[in-house]
mmCIF file of C-alpha atoms and ligand atoms in Angstrom:
data_model
loop_
_atom_site.group_PDB
_atom_site.id
_atom_site.type_symbol
_atom_site.label_atom_id
_atom_site.label_comp_id
_atom_site.label_asym_id
_atom_site.label_seq_id
_atom_site.Cartn_x
_atom_site.Cartn_y
_atom_site.Cartn_z
ATOM 1 C CA MET A 47 48.897 -111.412 97.017
ATOM 2 C CA LEU A 48 52.145 -112.534 98.600
ATOM 3 C CA GLU A 49 52.780 -115.410 96.160
ATOM 4 C CA HIS A 50 56.296 -114.184 95.266
ATOM 5 C CA VAL A 51 57.604 -112.981 98.569
ATOM 6 C CA GLN A 52 56.293 -116.146 100.209
ATOM 7 C CA LYS A 53 58.678 -118.131 97.970
ATOM 8 C CA THR A 54 61.692 -115.820 98.273
ATOM 9 C CA ASP A 55 61.539 -114.434 101.747
ATOM 10 C CA SER A 56 59.391 -116.340 104.226
ATOM 11 C CA LYS A 57 60.341 -114.098 107.132
ATOM 12 C CA VAL A 58 58.996 -110.936 105.492
ATOM 13 C CA ALA A 59 55.955 -112.836 104.177
ATOM 14 C CA GLN A 60 55.173 -114.037 107.659
ATOM 15 C CA ILE A 61 55.431 -110.574 109.172
ATOM 16 C CA ILE A 62 53.086 -109.149 106.494
ATOM 17 C CA GLN A 63 50.667 -112.000 107.116
ATOM 18 C CA SER A 64 50.714 -111.256 110.877
ATOM 19 C CA GLU A 65 49.916 -107.616 110.190
ATOM 20 C CA ILE A 66 47.020 -108.587 107.881
ATOM 21 C CA LYS A 67 45.665 -110.735 110.638
ATOM 22 C CA ARG A 68 46.132 -107.978 113.259
ATOM 23 C CA GLN A 69 44.230 -105.481 111.065
ATOM 24 C CA GLN A 70 41.456 -108.038 110.541
ATOM 25 C CA THR A 71 41.038 -108.783 114.199
ATOM 26 C CA VAL A 72 41.143 -105.362 115.858
ATOM 27 C CA PHE A 73 38.966 -102.325 116.040
ATOM 28 C CA GLU A 74 41.413 -99.904 114.459
ATOM 29 C CA MET A 75 40.263 -96.610 115.944
ATOM 30 C CA ILE A 76 43.164 -94.205 115.400
ATOM 31 C CA PRO A 77 41.339 -91.432 113.540
ATOM 32 C CA SER A 78 44.221 -90.749 111.120
ATOM 33 C CA GLU A 79 44.204 -94.298 109.819
ATOM 34 C CA ASN A 80 42.187 -96.095 107.143
ATOM 35 C CA MET A 81 42.120 -99.351 105.207
ATOM 36 C CA VAL A 82 42.642 -98.831 101.488
ATOM 37 C CA SER A 83 41.055 -100.844 98.733
ATOM 38 C CA PRO A 84 42.942 -103.786 97.093
ATOM 39 C CA SER A 85 43.136 -101.641 93.960
ATOM 40 C CA VAL A 86 45.033 -98.947 95.796
ATOM 41 C CA LEU A 87 47.365 -101.581 97.298
ATOM 42 C CA GLU A 88 47.958 -103.062 93.807
ATOM 43 C CA ALA A 89 48.799 -99.702 92.282
ATOM 44 C CA MET A 90 51.279 -98.974 95.088
ATOM 45 C CA GLY A 91 52.923 -102.326 94.553
ATOM 46 C CA SER A 92 53.377 -101.791 90.796
ATOM 47 C CA VAL A 93 56.459 -101.375 88.581
ATOM 48 C CA LEU A 94 56.022 -97.596 88.692
ATOM 49 C CA ASN A 95 58.212 -97.996 91.733
ATOM 50 C CA ASN A 96 61.149 -98.527 89.377
ATOM 51 C CA LYS A 97 61.255 -95.142 87.632
ATOM 52 C CA TYR A 98 63.076 -91.929 88.294
ATOM 53 C CA SER A 99 60.962 -88.993 87.200
ATOM 54 C CA GLU A 100 62.582 -85.894 88.721
ATOM 55 C CA GLY A 101 60.766 -82.830 87.372
ATOM 56 C CA TYR A 102 57.153 -82.569 86.317
ATOM 57 C CA PRO A 103 55.066 -84.233 83.529
ATOM 58 C CA HIS A 104 56.533 -83.456 80.104
ATOM 59 C CA LYS A 105 59.556 -81.624 81.703
ATOM 60 C CA ARG A 106 61.639 -84.459 83.314
ATOM 61 C CA TYR A 107 65.306 -84.751 84.000
ATOM 62 C CA TYR A 108 65.344 -88.427 82.996
ATOM 63 C CA GLY A 109 64.338 -90.200 79.797
ATOM 64 C CA GLY A 110 61.637 -92.892 79.541
ATOM 65 C CA ASN A 111 58.922 -90.993 81.336
ATOM 66 C CA GLU A 112 56.257 -90.960 78.615
ATOM 67 C CA VAL A 113 54.110 -93.500 80.485
ATOM 68 C CA ILE A 114 54.746 -92.046 83.998
ATOM 69 C CA ASP A 115 53.665 -88.606 82.663
ATOM 70 C CA GLN A 116 50.243 -90.056 81.805
ATOM 71 C CA MET A 117 49.929 -91.317 85.389
ATOM 72 C CA GLU A 118 50.899 -88.045 87.070
ATOM 73 C CA ASP A 119 48.670 -86.075 84.706
ATOM 74 C CA LEU A 120 45.756 -88.357 85.544
ATOM 75 C CA ALA A 121 46.304 -88.029 89.325
ATOM 76 C CA ILE A 122 46.441 -84.205 89.009
ATOM 77 C CA GLU A 123 43.314 -84.096 86.800
ATOM 78 C CA ARG A 124 41.337 -86.272 89.251
ATOM 79 C CA ALA A 125 42.507 -84.271 92.316
ATOM 80 C CA LYS A 126 41.503 -80.997 90.733
ATOM 81 C CA LYS A 127 38.032 -82.381 89.968
ATOM 82 C CA LEU A 128 37.658 -83.794 93.467
ATOM 83 C CA PHE A 129 38.483 -80.622 95.341
ATOM 84 C CA GLY A 130 37.833 -77.920 92.780
ATOM 85 C CA ALA A 131 41.453 -76.787 93.065
ATOM 86 C CA GLU A 132 43.185 -74.534 90.507
ATOM 87 C CA HIS A 133 46.586 -76.147 90.843
ATOM 88 C CA VAL A 134 47.703 -79.458 92.339
ATOM 89 C CA ASN A 135 51.104 -80.985 93.090
ATOM 90 C CA VAL A 136 50.799 -84.702 93.856
ATOM 91 C CA GLN A 137 54.507 -85.295 94.524
ATOM 92 C CA PRO A 138 54.812 -84.585 98.305
ATOM 93 C CA TYR A 139 56.037 -87.749 100.094
ATOM 94 C CA SER A 140 53.872 -87.114 103.131
ATOM 95 C CA GLY A 141 52.094 -84.499 105.151
ATOM 96 C CA SER A 142 55.090 -83.092 107.058
ATOM 97 C CA PRO A 143 57.249 -82.437 103.973
ATOM 98 C CA ALA A 144 54.154 -80.969 102.187
ATOM 99 C CA ASN A 145 53.687 -78.374 104.965
ATOM 100 C CA LEU A 146 57.370 -77.505 105.052
ATOM 101 C CA GLU A 147 57.376 -77.160 101.243
ATOM 102 C CA VAL A 148 54.583 -74.604 101.489
ATOM 103 C CA TYR A 149 56.437 -72.516 104.089
ATOM 104 C CA PHE A 150 59.649 -72.839 102.055
ATOM 105 C CA ALA A 151 57.861 -71.768 98.840
ATOM 106 C CA LEU A 152 56.074 -68.680 100.082
ATOM 107 C CA LEU A 153 58.023 -67.327 103.035
ATOM 108 C CA GLN A 154 61.507 -66.324 104.082
ATOM 109 C CA LEU A 155 63.193 -68.307 106.882
ATOM 110 C CA GLY A 156 62.393 -66.579 110.179
ATOM 111 C CA ASP A 157 59.060 -65.125 108.968
ATOM 112 C CA LYS A 158 56.129 -65.060 111.357
ATOM 113 C CA ILE A 159 53.359 -67.655 110.987
ATOM 114 C CA MET A 160 50.305 -68.357 113.133
ATOM 115 C CA GLY A 161 49.340 -72.007 113.709
ATOM 116 C CA MET A 162 47.325 -74.111 116.160
ATOM 117 C CA SER A 163 49.256 -75.406 119.141
ATOM 118 C CA LEU A 164 49.861 -79.173 119.114
ATOM 119 C CA SER A 165 48.721 -79.519 122.785
ATOM 120 C CA GLU A 166 45.340 -78.051 121.887
ATOM 121 C CA GLY A 167 44.815 -80.025 118.651
ATOM 122 C CA GLY A 168 47.228 -78.737 116.020
ATOM 123 C CA HIS A 169 50.173 -80.603 114.438
ATOM 124 C CA LEU A 170 53.926 -80.732 114.971
ATOM 125 C CA THR A 171 54.501 -78.981 111.644
ATOM 126 C CA HIS A 172 52.221 -76.113 112.635
ATOM 127 C CA GLY A 173 55.015 -74.645 114.672
ATOM 128 C CA HIS A 174 55.948 -76.933 117.571
ATOM 129 C CA ALA A 175 59.267 -75.885 119.154
ATOM 130 C CA VAL A 176 60.895 -79.303 118.599
ATOM 131 C CA ASN A 177 59.907 -79.401 114.853
ATOM 132 C CA PHE A 178 61.738 -77.916 111.915
ATOM 133 C CA SER A 179 58.737 -75.558 111.444
ATOM 134 C CA GLY A 180 59.137 -74.056 114.938
ATOM 135 C CA LYS A 181 62.929 -73.737 114.538
ATOM 136 C CA ALA A 182 63.040 -72.248 111.013
ATOM 137 C CA TYR A 183 60.115 -69.853 111.343
ATOM 138 C CA GLN A 184 58.816 -67.615 114.078
ATOM 139 C CA PHE A 185 55.581 -69.308 114.985
ATOM 140 C CA VAL A 186 52.942 -67.822 117.250
ATOM 141 C CA GLN A 187 50.360 -70.327 118.355
ATOM 142 C CA TYR A 188 46.637 -70.090 118.869
ATOM 143 C CA GLY A 189 44.480 -72.614 120.737
ATOM 144 C CA VAL A 190 40.994 -73.222 121.947
ATOM 145 C CA GLN A 191 38.919 -71.425 124.570
ATOM 146 C CA LYS A 192 39.259 -72.899 128.089
ATOM 147 C CA ASP A 193 35.547 -73.129 128.848
ATOM 148 C CA THR A 194 34.135 -74.294 125.483
ATOM 149 C CA GLU A 195 37.246 -76.121 124.156
ATOM 150 C CA LEU A 196 36.379 -74.535 120.772
ATOM 151 C CA LEU A 197 38.319 -72.291 118.434
ATOM 152 C CA ASP A 198 37.597 -68.688 119.218
ATOM 153 C CA TYR A 199 37.703 -66.914 115.900
ATOM 154 C CA ASP A 200 37.379 -63.430 117.427
ATOM 155 C CA ALA A 201 40.409 -64.103 119.654
ATOM 156 C CA ILE A 202 42.346 -65.519 116.593
ATOM 157 C CA GLU A 203 41.474 -62.373 114.619
ATOM 158 C CA LYS A 204 42.652 -60.134 117.471
ATOM 159 C CA GLN A 205 45.901 -62.114 117.718
ATOM 160 C CA ALA A 206 46.395 -61.833 113.939
ATOM 161 C CA LYS A 207 45.962 -58.081 114.122
ATOM 162 C CA THR A 208 48.571 -57.782 116.902
ATOM 163 C CA GLU A 209 51.032 -60.286 115.518
ATOM 164 C CA LYS A 210 50.728 -59.426 111.810
ATOM 165 C CA PRO A 211 51.876 -62.852 110.590
ATOM 166 C CA LYS A 212 52.880 -63.543 106.954
ATOM 167 C CA MET A 213 50.814 -66.738 106.978
ATOM 168 C CA ILE A 214 47.971 -68.245 109.013
ATOM 169 C CA VAL A 215 47.720 -72.009 109.149
ATOM 170 C CA SER A 216 44.425 -73.676 109.969
ATOM 171 C CA GLY A 217 43.704 -77.395 110.364
ATOM 172 C CA ALA A 218 44.079 -79.841 113.237
ATOM 173 C CA THR A 219 44.788 -83.410 114.223
ATOM 174 C CA ALA A 220 42.734 -83.543 117.417
ATOM 175 C CA TYR A 221 39.803 -81.124 117.080
ATOM 176 C CA PRO A 222 36.371 -82.813 116.970
ATOM 177 C CA ARG A 223 34.446 -79.831 115.563
ATOM 178 C CA ARG A 224 34.031 -78.078 112.207
ATOM 179 C CA ILE A 225 36.714 -75.600 111.239
ATOM 180 C CA ASP A 226 35.527 -72.342 109.622
ATOM 181 C CA PHE A 227 38.026 -72.079 106.772
ATOM 182 C CA LYS A 228 36.200 -69.120 105.263
ATOM 183 C CA ARG A 229 36.606 -67.147 108.484
ATOM 184 C CA PHE A 230 40.300 -68.114 108.693
ATOM 185 C CA ALA A 231 40.810 -66.955 105.099
ATOM 186 C CA GLU A 232 39.038 -63.648 105.886
ATOM 187 C CA ILE A 233 41.186 -63.094 108.942
ATOM 188 C CA ALA A 234 44.383 -63.810 106.878
ATOM 189 C CA GLN A 235 43.243 -61.465 104.167
ATOM 190 C CA SER A 236 42.475 -58.678 106.647
ATOM 191 C CA VAL A 237 46.114 -58.648 107.828
ATOM 192 C CA GLY A 238 47.720 -59.279 104.412
ATOM 193 C CA ALA A 239 48.709 -62.883 105.319
ATOM 194 C CA ILE A 240 48.586 -65.979 103.129
ATOM 195 C CA SER A 241 45.955 -68.474 104.237
ATOM 196 C CA MET A 242 46.933 -72.101 104.418
ATOM 197 C CA ALA A 243 44.681 -75.004 105.476
ATOM 198 C CA ASP A 244 46.011 -78.429 106.333
ATOM 199 C CA ILE A 245 42.966 -80.645 105.828
ATOM 200 C CA SER A 246 44.789 -83.983 106.231
ATOM 201 C CA HIS A 247 42.377 -85.400 108.800
ATOM 202 C CA ILE A 248 39.169 -84.303 107.143
ATOM 203 C CA ALA A 249 39.939 -84.401 103.411
ATOM 204 C CA GLY A 250 37.535 -87.330 102.874
ATOM 205 C CA LEU A 251 34.841 -85.480 104.762
ATOM 206 C CA VAL A 252 35.376 -82.397 102.602
ATOM 207 C CA VAL A 253 35.052 -84.284 99.325
ATOM 208 C CA GLY A 254 32.082 -86.201 100.804
ATOM 209 C CA GLY A 255 30.348 -82.885 101.507
ATOM 210 C CA VAL A 256 30.095 -83.378 105.307
ATOM 211 C CA HIS A 257 32.698 -80.749 106.265
ATOM 212 C CA PRO A 258 32.850 -77.267 104.742
ATOM 213 C CA SER A 259 35.574 -77.001 102.074
ATOM 214 C CA PRO A 260 38.508 -74.629 102.326
ATOM 215 C CA PHE A 261 38.004 -73.913 98.579
ATOM 216 C CA PRO A 262 37.713 -71.398 96.983
ATOM 217 C CA PHE A 263 38.680 -69.079 99.896
ATOM 218 C CA THR A 264 42.022 -70.518 100.990
ATOM 219 C CA ASP A 265 45.271 -69.686 99.202
ATOM 220 C CA VAL A 266 47.033 -73.013 99.805
ATOM 221 C CA VAL A 267 45.637 -76.331 100.980
ATOM 222 C CA THR A 268 47.711 -79.368 102.009
ATOM 223 C CA THR A 269 46.446 -82.825 102.719
ATOM 224 C CA THR A 270 47.744 -86.269 103.325
ATOM 225 C CA THR A 271 46.026 -88.906 101.163
ATOM 226 C CA HIS A 272 45.872 -91.800 103.589
ATOM 227 C CA LYS A 273 43.391 -90.656 106.257
ATOM 228 C CA THR A 274 39.691 -90.122 105.672
ATOM 229 C CA LEU A 275 40.504 -89.833 101.955
ATOM 230 C CA ARG A 276 41.430 -93.576 102.073
ATOM 231 C CA GLY A 277 44.385 -93.511 99.708
ATOM 232 C CA PRO A 278 48.060 -94.355 99.825
ATOM 233 C CA ARG A 279 50.412 -92.957 102.482
ATOM 234 C CA GLY A 280 51.404 -89.673 100.922
ATOM 235 C CA ALA A 281 50.296 -86.071 100.449
ATOM 236 C CA MET A 282 49.533 -83.305 97.983
ATOM 237 C CA ILE A 283 49.518 -79.523 97.850
ATOM 238 C CA MET A 284 46.650 -77.599 96.197
ATOM 239 C CA CYS A 285 46.742 -73.875 95.587
ATOM 240 C CA LYS A 286 45.485 -70.907 93.696
ATOM 241 C CA GLU A 287 47.191 -70.520 90.312
ATOM 242 C CA GLN A 288 49.176 -67.470 91.526
ATOM 243 C CA PHE A 289 51.127 -69.689 93.990
ATOM 244 C CA ALA A 290 51.699 -72.651 91.594
ATOM 245 C CA LYS A 291 55.230 -71.790 90.438
ATOM 246 C CA PRO A 292 56.878 -71.283 93.804
ATOM 247 C CA ILE A 293 55.072 -74.349 95.261
ATOM 248 C CA ASP A 294 56.233 -76.607 92.466
ATOM 249 C CA LYS A 295 59.798 -75.277 92.766
ATOM 250 C CA ALA A 296 59.824 -75.832 96.568
ATOM 251 C CA VAL A 297 58.641 -79.433 96.192
ATOM 252 C CA PHE A 298 61.216 -80.168 93.441
ATOM 253 C CA PRO A 299 64.082 -79.293 93.455
ATOM 254 C CA GLY A 300 63.646 -77.363 96.726
ATOM 255 C CA MET A 301 62.902 -80.210 99.123
ATOM 256 C CA GLN A 302 62.439 -83.478 97.305
ATOM 257 C CA GLY A 303 64.185 -85.593 94.601
ATOM 258 C CA GLY A 304 62.464 -88.263 92.543
ATOM 259 C CA PRO A 305 58.754 -88.498 93.063
ATOM 260 C CA HIS A 306 57.202 -91.805 94.198
ATOM 261 C CA GLU A 307 55.187 -92.524 91.071
ATOM 262 C CA HIS A 308 53.912 -95.884 92.364
ATOM 263 C CA ILE A 309 52.302 -93.948 95.245
ATOM 264 C CA ILE A 310 51.033 -91.299 92.775
ATOM 265 C CA ALA A 311 49.336 -94.223 90.939
ATOM 266 C CA GLY A 312 47.747 -95.221 94.261
ATOM 267 C CA LYS A 313 46.614 -91.590 94.691
ATOM 268 C CA ALA A 314 45.003 -91.634 91.226
ATOM 269 C CA VAL A 315 43.083 -94.836 92.083
ATOM 270 C CA ALA A 316 41.976 -93.422 95.470
ATOM 271 C CA PHE A 317 40.820 -90.127 93.841
ATOM 272 C CA ALA A 318 38.680 -92.040 91.331
ATOM 273 C CA GLU A 319 37.151 -93.990 94.236
ATOM 274 C CA ALA A 320 36.426 -90.768 96.083
ATOM 275 C CA LEU A 321 34.792 -89.267 92.972
ATOM 276 C CA LYS A 322 32.133 -92.028 93.079
ATOM 277 C CA PRO A 323 28.744 -91.250 94.662
ATOM 278 C CA GLU A 324 29.300 -94.092 97.174
ATOM 279 C CA PHE A 325 32.122 -92.148 98.753
ATOM 280 C CA LYS A 326 29.646 -89.482 99.841
ATOM 281 C CA ASP A 327 27.681 -92.162 101.642
ATOM 282 C CA TYR A 328 30.899 -93.387 103.252
ATOM 283 C CA ALA A 329 31.790 -89.909 104.470
ATOM 284 C CA ARG A 330 28.323 -89.298 105.838
ATOM 285 C CA GLN A 331 28.409 -92.657 107.678
ATOM 286 C CA ILE A 332 31.831 -91.828 109.235
ATOM 287 C CA VAL A 333 30.267 -88.772 110.876
ATOM 288 C CA LYS A 334 27.030 -90.586 111.879
ATOM 289 C CA ASN A 335 29.141 -93.298 113.425
ATOM 290 C CA ALA A 336 31.326 -90.853 115.364
ATOM 291 C CA LYS A 337 28.202 -89.195 116.770
ATOM 292 C CA ALA A 338 26.701 -92.521 117.743
ATOM 293 C CA LEU A 339 29.978 -93.616 119.349
ATOM 294 C CA GLY A 340 30.126 -90.335 121.249
ATOM 295 C CA GLU A 341 26.628 -90.899 122.614
ATOM 296 C CA SER A 342 27.523 -94.407 123.712
ATOM 297 C CA LEU A 343 30.678 -93.267 125.466
ATOM 298 C CA SER A 344 28.883 -90.338 127.177
ATOM 299 C CA ALA A 345 26.205 -92.726 128.421
ATOM 300 C CA GLU A 346 29.061 -94.694 130.005
ATOM 301 C CA GLY A 347 30.269 -91.611 131.952
ATOM 302 C CA ILE A 348 33.169 -90.657 129.686
ATOM 303 C CA ARG A 349 33.509 -86.910 129.129
ATOM 304 C CA LEU A 350 33.947 -85.871 125.548
ATOM 305 C CA VAL A 351 36.014 -82.768 124.820
ATOM 306 C CA THR A 352 33.609 -80.078 123.458
ATOM 307 C CA GLY A 353 30.739 -82.409 124.435
ATOM 308 C CA GLY A 354 30.752 -84.418 121.190
ATOM 309 C CA THR A 355 31.828 -84.357 117.593
ATOM 310 C CA ASP A 356 30.979 -82.988 114.121
ATOM 311 C CA ASN A 357 33.611 -85.031 112.306
ATOM 312 C CA HIS A 358 35.368 -88.373 112.322
ATOM 313 C CA LEU A 359 37.089 -88.120 115.701
ATOM 314 C CA LEU A 360 36.424 -87.947 119.432
ATOM 315 C CA LEU A 361 38.671 -86.786 122.255
ATOM 316 C CA ALA A 362 37.725 -88.562 125.446
ATOM 317 C CA ASP A 363 38.646 -87.161 128.831
ATOM 318 C CA LEU A 364 39.136 -90.180 131.118
ATOM 319 C CA ARG A 365 39.530 -88.277 134.399
ATOM 320 C CA PRO A 366 35.909 -89.046 135.438
ATOM 321 C CA LEU A 367 36.879 -92.734 135.329
ATOM 322 C CA ASN A 368 40.163 -92.132 137.153
ATOM 323 C CA VAL A 369 42.131 -93.847 134.383
ATOM 324 C CA THR A 370 45.032 -92.219 132.487
ATOM 325 C CA GLY A 371 45.332 -92.082 128.705
ATOM 326 C CA LYS A 372 48.307 -94.491 128.650
ATOM 327 C CA GLN A 373 46.575 -96.966 130.979
ATOM 328 C CA ALA A 374 43.543 -96.921 128.689
ATOM 329 C CA GLU A 375 45.599 -97.234 125.487
ATOM 330 C CA THR A 376 47.471 -100.258 126.862
ATOM 331 C CA ALA A 377 44.322 -101.949 128.187
ATOM 332 C CA LEU A 378 42.418 -101.335 124.973
ATOM 333 C CA ASP A 379 45.335 -102.759 123.005
ATOM 334 C CA GLN A 380 45.071 -105.948 125.034
ATOM 335 C CA ALA A 381 41.340 -106.053 124.229
ATOM 336 C CA HIS A 382 42.125 -105.579 120.488
ATOM 337 C CA ILE A 383 40.965 -101.965 120.287
ATOM 338 C CA THR A 384 43.641 -99.615 118.917
ATOM 339 C CA VAL A 385 43.558 -95.952 119.956
ATOM 340 C CA ASN A 386 46.139 -93.430 120.998
ATOM 341 C CA ALA A 387 46.625 -91.634 124.319
ATOM 342 C CA ASN A 388 46.225 -87.933 123.679
ATOM 343 C CA THR A 389 46.425 -84.631 125.573
ATOM 344 C CA ILE A 390 43.152 -82.849 126.104
ATOM 345 C CA PRO A 391 43.163 -79.030 125.985
ATOM 346 C CA PHE A 392 44.785 -77.567 129.116
ATOM 347 C CA ASP A 393 45.811 -81.069 130.164
ATOM 348 C CA PRO A 394 47.206 -81.186 133.703
ATOM 349 C CA ARG A 395 49.142 -84.355 132.816
ATOM 350 C CA LYS A 396 52.221 -84.844 130.569
ATOM 351 C CA PRO A 397 51.952 -85.732 126.813
ATOM 352 C CA PHE A 398 53.415 -89.242 127.286
ATOM 353 C CA ASP A 399 50.691 -90.199 129.764
ATOM 354 C CA PRO A 400 47.969 -87.602 129.230
ATOM 355 C CA SER A 401 44.374 -87.454 130.495
ATOM 356 C CA GLY A 402 42.717 -88.547 127.262
ATOM 357 C CA ILE A 403 42.499 -90.800 124.296
ATOM 358 C CA ARG A 404 41.769 -89.853 120.669
ATOM 359 C CA LEU A 405 39.625 -92.186 118.654
ATOM 360 C CA GLY A 406 37.824 -92.190 115.327
ATOM 361 C CA THR A 407 35.480 -94.039 113.047
ATOM 362 C CA PRO A 408 36.995 -94.078 109.531
ATOM 363 C CA VAL A 409 38.194 -97.686 109.609
ATOM 364 C CA LEU A 410 35.160 -99.257 111.300
ATOM 365 C CA THR A 411 33.043 -97.395 108.783
ATOM 366 C CA THR A 412 35.171 -98.813 105.911
ATOM 367 C CA ARG A 413 34.397 -102.237 107.405
ATOM 368 C CA GLY A 414 30.693 -101.507 107.084
ATOM 369 C CA MET A 415 29.714 -100.837 110.686
ATOM 370 C CA LYS A 416 26.838 -98.470 111.378
ATOM 371 C CA GLU A 417 25.259 -96.673 114.340
ATOM 372 C CA SER A 418 23.977 -99.806 116.111
ATOM 373 C CA GLU A 419 27.494 -101.372 116.131
ATOM 374 C CA MET A 420 28.903 -98.026 117.394
ATOM 375 C CA GLN A 421 26.637 -98.327 120.444
ATOM 376 C CA GLU A 422 28.203 -101.722 121.157
ATOM 377 C CA VAL A 423 31.757 -100.520 120.373
ATOM 378 C CA GLY A 424 31.319 -97.678 122.937
ATOM 379 C CA GLN A 425 30.139 -100.181 125.602
ATOM 380 C CA LEU A 426 33.055 -102.486 124.917
ATOM 381 C CA MET A 427 35.509 -99.607 125.098
ATOM 382 C CA ALA A 428 34.093 -98.306 128.373
ATOM 383 C CA ARG A 429 34.223 -101.825 129.877
ATOM 384 C CA ALA A 430 37.877 -102.204 128.934
ATOM 385 C CA ILE A 431 38.780 -98.788 130.241
ATOM 386 C CA ARG A 432 36.976 -99.387 133.556
ATOM 387 C CA GLY A 433 38.561 -102.827 133.794
ATOM 388 C CA TRP A 434 42.008 -101.626 132.629
ATOM 389 C CA ASP A 435 43.784 -103.633 135.380
ATOM 390 C CA LYS A 436 41.538 -106.733 135.250
ATOM 391 C CA PRO A 437 42.713 -109.325 132.714
ATOM 392 C CA SER A 438 39.399 -111.198 132.791
ATOM 393 C CA GLU A 439 37.512 -108.009 131.809
ATOM 394 C CA LEU A 440 39.895 -107.290 128.964
ATOM 395 C CA GLU A 441 39.591 -110.961 127.765
ATOM 396 C CA ALA A 442 35.777 -110.608 127.761
ATOM 397 C CA VAL A 443 35.959 -107.368 125.751
ATOM 398 C CA LYS A 444 38.379 -108.977 123.287
ATOM 399 C CA ARG A 445 35.876 -111.789 122.646
ATOM 400 C CA GLY A 446 33.217 -109.143 121.844
ATOM 401 C CA VAL A 447 35.631 -107.359 119.516
ATOM 402 C CA LEU A 448 36.553 -110.562 117.705
ATOM 403 C CA TYR A 449 32.902 -111.485 117.269
ATOM 404 C CA LEU A 450 32.100 -108.111 115.619
ATOM 405 C CA CYS A 451 35.240 -108.208 113.469
ATOM 406 C CA LYS A 452 33.991 -111.524 112.055
ATOM 407 C CA GLN A 453 30.678 -109.942 111.152
ATOM 408 C CA PHE A 454 32.476 -107.119 109.311
ATOM 409 C CA PRO A 455 35.393 -108.805 107.557
ATOM 410 C CA LEU A 456 38.339 -107.072 105.973
ATOM 411 C CA TYR A 457 40.757 -108.117 103.187
ATOM 412 C CA GLU A 458 39.125 -111.543 102.888
ATOM 413 C CA ASP A 459 41.134 -112.537 99.863
ATOM 414 C CA LEU A 460 44.548 -111.284 101.007
HETATM 415 N N1 DSN B 713 50.217 -88.623 112.936
HETATM 416 C C1 DSN B 713 49.027 -87.948 112.379
HETATM 417 C C2 DSN B 713 47.849 -88.162 113.287
HETATM 418 O O1 DSN B 713 47.735 -89.210 113.850
HETATM 419 O O2 DSN B 713 47.034 -87.246 113.380
HETATM 420 C C3 DSN B 713 49.268 -86.552 112.083
HETATM 421 O O3 DSN B 713 50.438 -86.444 111.301
#
């Protein structure tokens, strides 16, 4: 794979090799990550990188796009089939620009939007004060109920009726339960707001049929393509036909220049993979694995936010073990388990060193692990967290991790 760069730039080749080795020898458990197929990697590394294609298929601002047009058409056609969307724009560079493009397309600067607060599971671009979304629009935030840690749809409806937003954004980055997109769309409709769902985390579960789809209820749906969907790092916007024109205009020329057609090629490959029946098995196994991991962690005395999971991720509250999120993240890193420290709802601690960690099963499931391995993964994690300040414990956990990684190899021919 690195035959050319190895000859021309040994420093870069060596860094890439080290990262391949790191990915092969850790439990990668950040729930927004995945390991793509060699076919997706190849498509992303192709000569499609070389072309400027500003505009849309068959209406470009540069010559020589007759081949590129076929690729973008193919990606759009596959995405429509995968999600049952009326209109798809596959050009967004990533999730954050995609969300901003939707706001820019359908609202006036300063308009009111409702979105889920980052500290309770939302996303920066759903209206956080430090983000462009929170500065350019008047966001009001909703969160979860204190006692159940679940979304309270009646409270969200009441808030929508009082606030009368122009748009309601649903979707989360740290919410372990199902999201009722139909209810969100009904609430939006009842106050004359546009409904938007950001399904970046769960897109693969939606196409796999293990999470309810936001289609056909939701007006606009954004998603990244690199999380559970297991495609290249990038995004897309899907919408009802009536919103197609302003959305396309906001992506280009509103926010972006030349589309990354090599990444769009990777998206097309990933969509074809996700259309295969095996992908449904994969999505089902992600959820089974998350549930099994949750049971294992609970048995070890770790409290799970909401008591468990319906999707690919878990939020673990480490206060019962008297360990902070950052201490756990650092210790787990040393034991070759990659997670991120994360706030839990109503966290008494600060975001940089919060009370919890966020973890997920998409990558371990891609490697082929099942429920019995999840039992072991949970035990290894708990041992590392309890022994966060004991190098010998972390070393013992690392040995267990390396042993399992060998049984479930990754990128063997890279
Ligand atoms: N950074 C992503 C995540 O980890 O959830 C969201 O953009």
